[in-house]
Coordinates of C-alpha atoms and ligand atoms in Angstrom, one line a residue:
M290 CA 5.1 7.4 35.3
S291 CA 6.8 8.5 38.5
G292 CA 7.7 6.1 41.2
K293 CA 5.2 3.4 40.3
V294 CA 7.7 0.6 39.8
W295 CA 9.8 1.5 42.9
K296 CA 6.5 1.4 44.9
Y297 CA 5.7 -2.0 43.5
I298 CA 9.2 -3.3 44.4
T299 CA 9.2 -2.0 48.0
E300 CA 5.6 -3.1 48.7
K301 CA 6.2 -6.5 47.2
L302 CA 9.4 -6.9 49.2
A303 CA 7.5 -6.1 52.4
S304 CA 4.9 -8.7 51.6
D305 CA 7.0 -11.5 50.0
G306 CA 10.4 -11.0 51.7
A307 CA 12.3 -11.6 48.4
L308 CA 11.7 -11.0 44.7
H309 CA 12.7 -12.9 41.5
F310 CA 13.6 -10.9 38.4
T311 CA 14.1 -12.4 35.0
L312 CA 16.8 -10.9 32.7
L313 CA 16.1 -11.0 29.0
D314 CA 18.6 -9.8 26.4
P315 CA 16.9 -8.9 23.1
D316 CA 20.0 -9.5 21.0
P317 CA 19.0 -10.1 17.4
L318 CA 22.2 -12.2 16.9
T319 CA 21.0 -14.9 19.3
T320 CA 17.2 -14.4 19.6
N321 CA 14.2 -12.6 18.0
I322 CA 11.3 -10.5 19.3
D323 CA 8.8 -13.4 19.3
E324 CA 11.1 -15.5 21.4
V325 CA 11.9 -12.8 24.0
V326 CA 8.2 -12.0 24.2
Q327 CA 7.4 -15.6 24.8
L328 CA 10.1 -15.9 27.5
A329 CA 8.7 -12.8 29.2
K330 CA 5.2 -14.3 29.3
I331 CA 6.4 -17.7 30.5
S332 CA 8.5 -15.9 33.3
E333 CA 5.4 -13.9 34.4
R334 CA 3.3 -17.1 34.5
A335 CA 6.1 -18.9 36.5
G336 CA 5.8 -16.1 39.2
S337 CA 8.8 -13.9 38.4
D338 CA 8.2 -10.4 39.7
A339 CA 9.7 -8.3 36.9
I340 CA 11.4 -8.5 33.5
M341 CA 14.8 -6.8 33.3
I342 CA 15.8 -6.0 29.7
G343 CA 19.5 -5.5 28.7
G344 CA 22.9 -6.8 28.0
S345 CA 26.5 -5.8 27.7
T346 CA 26.7 -6.2 24.0
I347 CA 24.0 -4.5 22.0
F348 CA 23.4 -5.4 18.4
G349 CA 20.6 -3.4 16.9
Y350 CA 17.9 -1.1 18.3
I351 CA 15.9 -2.3 21.3
D352 CA 12.8 -0.1 21.2
E353 CA 10.7 -2.6 19.2
S354 CA 11.4 -5.6 21.5
V355 CA 11.1 -3.5 24.7
K356 CA 7.7 -2.3 23.5
A357 CA 6.5 -5.8 22.6
M358 CA 7.6 -7.2 26.0
T359 CA 6.0 -4.3 27.9
E360 CA 2.7 -4.9 26.1
A361 CA 2.8 -8.6 26.6
V362 CA 3.1 -8.8 30.4
D363 CA 1.5 -7.1 33.4
I364 CA 4.6 -7.3 35.6
P365 CA 7.0 -4.3 35.3
T366 CA 9.6 -4.2 32.6
I367 CA 12.8 -2.5 33.8
L368 CA 15.7 -1.5 31.5
F369 CA 19.1 -2.8 32.6
P370 CA 21.2 -0.8 30.1
G371 CA 24.8 -1.8 29.3
N372 CA 25.4 1.5 27.6
I373 CA 23.5 4.5 26.2
T374 CA 22.4 2.1 23.4
G375 CA 20.3 0.2 26.0
V376 CA 17.9 3.1 26.7
S377 CA 14.3 3.1 25.5
A378 CA 11.2 5.0 26.6
E379 CA 9.1 1.9 26.0
A380 CA 9.8 0.2 29.4
D381 CA 8.0 0.8 32.7
A382 CA 11.2 1.9 34.4
M383 CA 15.0 1.8 34.1
F384 CA 17.8 1.1 36.5
F385 CA 20.0 4.2 36.4
M386 CA 23.2 2.5 37.2
S387 CA 26.8 3.3 37.9
L388 CA 29.6 0.7 37.7
L389 CA 31.3 1.9 40.8
N390 CA 34.3 -0.5 40.6
S391 CA 35.1 0.4 37.0
T392 CA 38.6 1.8 36.3
N393 CA 37.1 4.0 33.6
Q394 CA 35.1 7.1 34.4
Y395 CA 32.9 6.5 31.3
W396 CA 31.2 3.6 33.1
I397 CA 30.9 5.5 36.4
I398 CA 29.4 8.8 35.2
G399 CA 30.2 9.4 31.5
A400 CA 27.5 7.2 29.9
Q401 CA 25.1 8.4 32.5
A402 CA 25.7 12.0 31.6
L403 CA 25.3 11.3 27.9
G404 CA 22.0 9.5 28.5
A405 CA 20.6 11.8 31.1
P406 CA 19.0 14.6 29.0
G407 CA 17.0 12.1 26.8
I408 CA 16.1 10.0 29.8
K409 CA 14.9 13.1 31.7
M410 CA 12.8 14.3 28.7
S411 CA 11.3 10.9 28.2
E412 CA 9.9 10.9 31.8
I413 CA 10.6 7.2 32.2
E414 CA 10.8 6.2 35.9
T415 CA 14.5 5.8 37.0
I416 CA 15.7 3.8 40.0
S417 CA 19.3 4.5 41.0
M418 CA 21.5 1.5 41.4
A419 CA 25.1 1.0 42.4
Y420 CA 26.5 -1.7 40.1
L421 CA 29.3 -3.7 41.7
M422 CA 31.2 -6.3 39.8
V423 CA 32.3 -9.5 41.5
A424 CA 34.7 -12.0 39.9
P425 CA 34.6 -13.5 37.3
G426 CA 32.4 -10.7 36.0
K427 CA 32.3 -12.2 32.5
T428 CA 31.4 -9.9 29.6
A429 CA 30.0 -7.1 31.7
S430 CA 33.3 -6.8 33.6
W431 CA 35.4 -6.8 30.4
V432 CA 33.2 -4.3 28.6
G433 CA 32.9 -2.1 31.8
D434 CA 36.7 -2.0 32.5
A435 CA 36.0 -3.3 36.0
K436 CA 38.4 -4.3 38.7
P437 CA 36.1 -7.2 39.9
F438 CA 36.1 -8.0 43.6
P439 CA 37.9 -11.2 44.5
R440 CA 35.2 -13.8 45.5
D441 CA 36.9 -14.4 48.9
K442 CA 37.3 -10.8 49.9
P443 CA 33.8 -9.6 51.1
K444 CA 35.1 -6.5 52.9
I445 CA 36.1 -4.8 49.7
P446 CA 32.6 -4.7 48.2
L447 CA 31.3 -3.9 51.7
M448 CA 33.2 -0.6 51.6
Y449 CA 31.7 0.1 48.1
A450 CA 28.2 -0.8 49.3
L451 CA 28.5 1.5 52.3
A452 CA 29.7 4.3 50.0
A453 CA 26.8 3.7 47.7
E454 CA 24.4 3.9 50.6
L455 CA 25.9 7.2 51.8
I456 CA 25.7 8.6 48.2
G457 CA 22.0 7.7 48.1
F458 CA 21.6 4.8 45.6
K459 CA 18.3 3.0 46.1
L460 CA 19.7 -0.5 45.2
I461 CA 23.0 -2.3 45.3
Y462 CA 23.5 -4.9 42.5
L463 CA 26.1 -7.6 43.2
E464 CA 27.0 -8.9 39.7
A465 CA 29.1 -12.0 39.1
G466 CA 28.5 -11.8 35.3
S467 CA 26.0 -13.5 33.1
G468 CA 26.8 -17.2 32.8
A469 CA 29.3 -17.2 35.6
D470 CA 30.2 -20.5 37.2
G471 CA 30.0 -20.9 40.9
G472 CA 26.2 -20.7 41.6
G473 CA 26.1 -16.9 42.0
V474 CA 27.7 -14.3 44.2
P475 CA 29.3 -15.9 47.3
S476 CA 27.0 -16.0 50.4
E477 CA 29.6 -14.3 52.6
M478 CA 29.7 -11.3 50.3
I479 CA 25.9 -10.9 50.2
S480 CA 25.5 -11.5 54.0
M481 CA 28.3 -9.1 54.9
I482 CA 26.8 -6.3 52.9
T483 CA 23.2 -6.9 54.1
Q484 CA 24.4 -7.1 57.7
F485 CA 25.8 -3.6 57.6
S486 CA 23.6 -1.8 55.0
N487 CA 19.9 -1.4 54.8
V488 CA 19.9 -0.7 51.0
P489 CA 18.3 -3.7 49.3
V490 CA 20.7 -6.0 47.5
I491 CA 19.9 -7.4 44.1
S492 CA 22.2 -10.1 42.9
G493 CA 22.8 -12.0 39.6
G494 CA 25.3 -13.9 37.6
G495 CA 25.3 -17.7 37.8
F496 CA 22.3 -18.4 40.0
N497 CA 20.9 -21.4 38.1
T498 CA 19.5 -24.1 40.4
V499 CA 16.8 -23.9 43.1
E500 CA 19.5 -24.2 45.7
D501 CA 21.5 -21.3 44.2
V502 CA 18.5 -19.0 44.3
V503 CA 17.5 -20.1 47.8
R504 CA 21.1 -19.6 49.0
G505 CA 21.1 -16.1 47.6
V506 CA 17.9 -15.1 49.6
E507 CA 19.1 -16.9 52.7
A508 CA 22.4 -14.9 52.5
G509 CA 20.3 -11.7 52.5
A510 CA 19.6 -10.7 48.9
S511 CA 16.3 -9.0 48.4
I512 CA 16.1 -9.7 44.7
V513 CA 17.7 -12.6 42.7
V514 CA 18.1 -12.3 39.0
Q515 CA 18.1 -15.2 36.5
G516 CA 18.9 -14.7 32.9
T517 CA 20.9 -17.5 31.4
Y518 CA 18.9 -20.2 33.1
V519 CA 15.6 -18.8 31.7
E520 CA 17.0 -18.3 28.2
K521 CA 18.3 -21.8 28.1
N522 CA 15.4 -23.7 29.6
A523 CA 12.1 -21.9 29.8
L524 CA 10.9 -22.4 26.3
A525 CA 11.8 -26.1 26.3
D526 CA 10.0 -26.9 29.6
N527 CA 7.3 -24.1 29.4
G528 CA 8.6 -22.5 32.6
E529 CA 8.2 -25.6 34.8
G530 CA 11.8 -25.4 36.2
L531 CA 11.5 -21.6 36.6
K532 CA 8.3 -22.1 38.6
K533 CA 10.2 -24.3 41.1
R534 CA 13.0 -21.7 41.4
V535 CA 10.5 -18.9 42.1
A536 CA 8.7 -21.1 44.6
G537 CA 11.9 -21.8 46.4
L538 CA 12.8 -18.2 46.5
K539 CA 9.4 -17.2 47.8
A540 CA 9.5 -19.9 50.5
A541 CA 12.9 -18.5 51.6
G542 CA 11.6 -14.9 51.4
A543 CA 8.5 -15.7 53.5
K544 CA 10.8 -16.6 56.4
R545 CA 12.1 -13.1 56.5
V546 CA 8.7 -11.3 56.6
Ligands
LIG122 C1 23.6 -10.8 34.4 O1 23.2 -11.0 36.6 C2 22.6 -11.2 35.4 O2 23.7 -9.4 34.3 C3 22.1 -12.6 35.2 O3 23.1 -13.6 35.2 O4 22.6 -14.8 33.1 O5 24.0 -15.9 34.9 O6 21.6 -15.6 35.2 P1 22.8 -15.0 34.5

């Protein structure tokens, strides 16, 4: 499948102004396949535009859960691999990412090189994405040997984002780390990058409330990702809270169309 998910993303961005992605981590230590499948279905019903699948710490093989989620929903499933262990041919696409502000070349190009032959042979659609770590960065920052950007210094990630654009990445991901406090990546950081770069910004890490999500879009993010909020609440309230967050995001996005 070549380019289908990227086409979906760009066309939906043009019509809606902003997209909501749900991040699910099929980690058998904390969840099971039935639960992640259920969460994927609830997220689709709540209006989320895609399911991202991944995590920084991988316990076990992910093929079975990726396959089950992909079969369960009509929205795209997109791998968000934390390492070569997060690769599967069972998703609709994968973010082919480089952690540009890592201090360790393994996370910039080493893992990518190790994964590339199998990924190329599997013919899964890849979407190149510059992964930029913002403080606190949490587990992803620790695992990825990152030097996370200070939250009050937007010019530093701006330089990285412009370099990412010139290299040719299709997306720029501003990541504060799963479960981060602070309501997501600071608005000044998102707006400074989106003011100077045309590459769509996707942002996650601590966006929990309706206000957080709306603020991310108003600052200029094209895609806001929610993981922890969905994992903690969507089963209990059958996606009602998520529905409100997606509605807030879409209302903010509509103002940009
Ligand atoms: C983590 O950005 C994602 O990689 C999502 O973060 O779990 O805090 O929503 P949350």
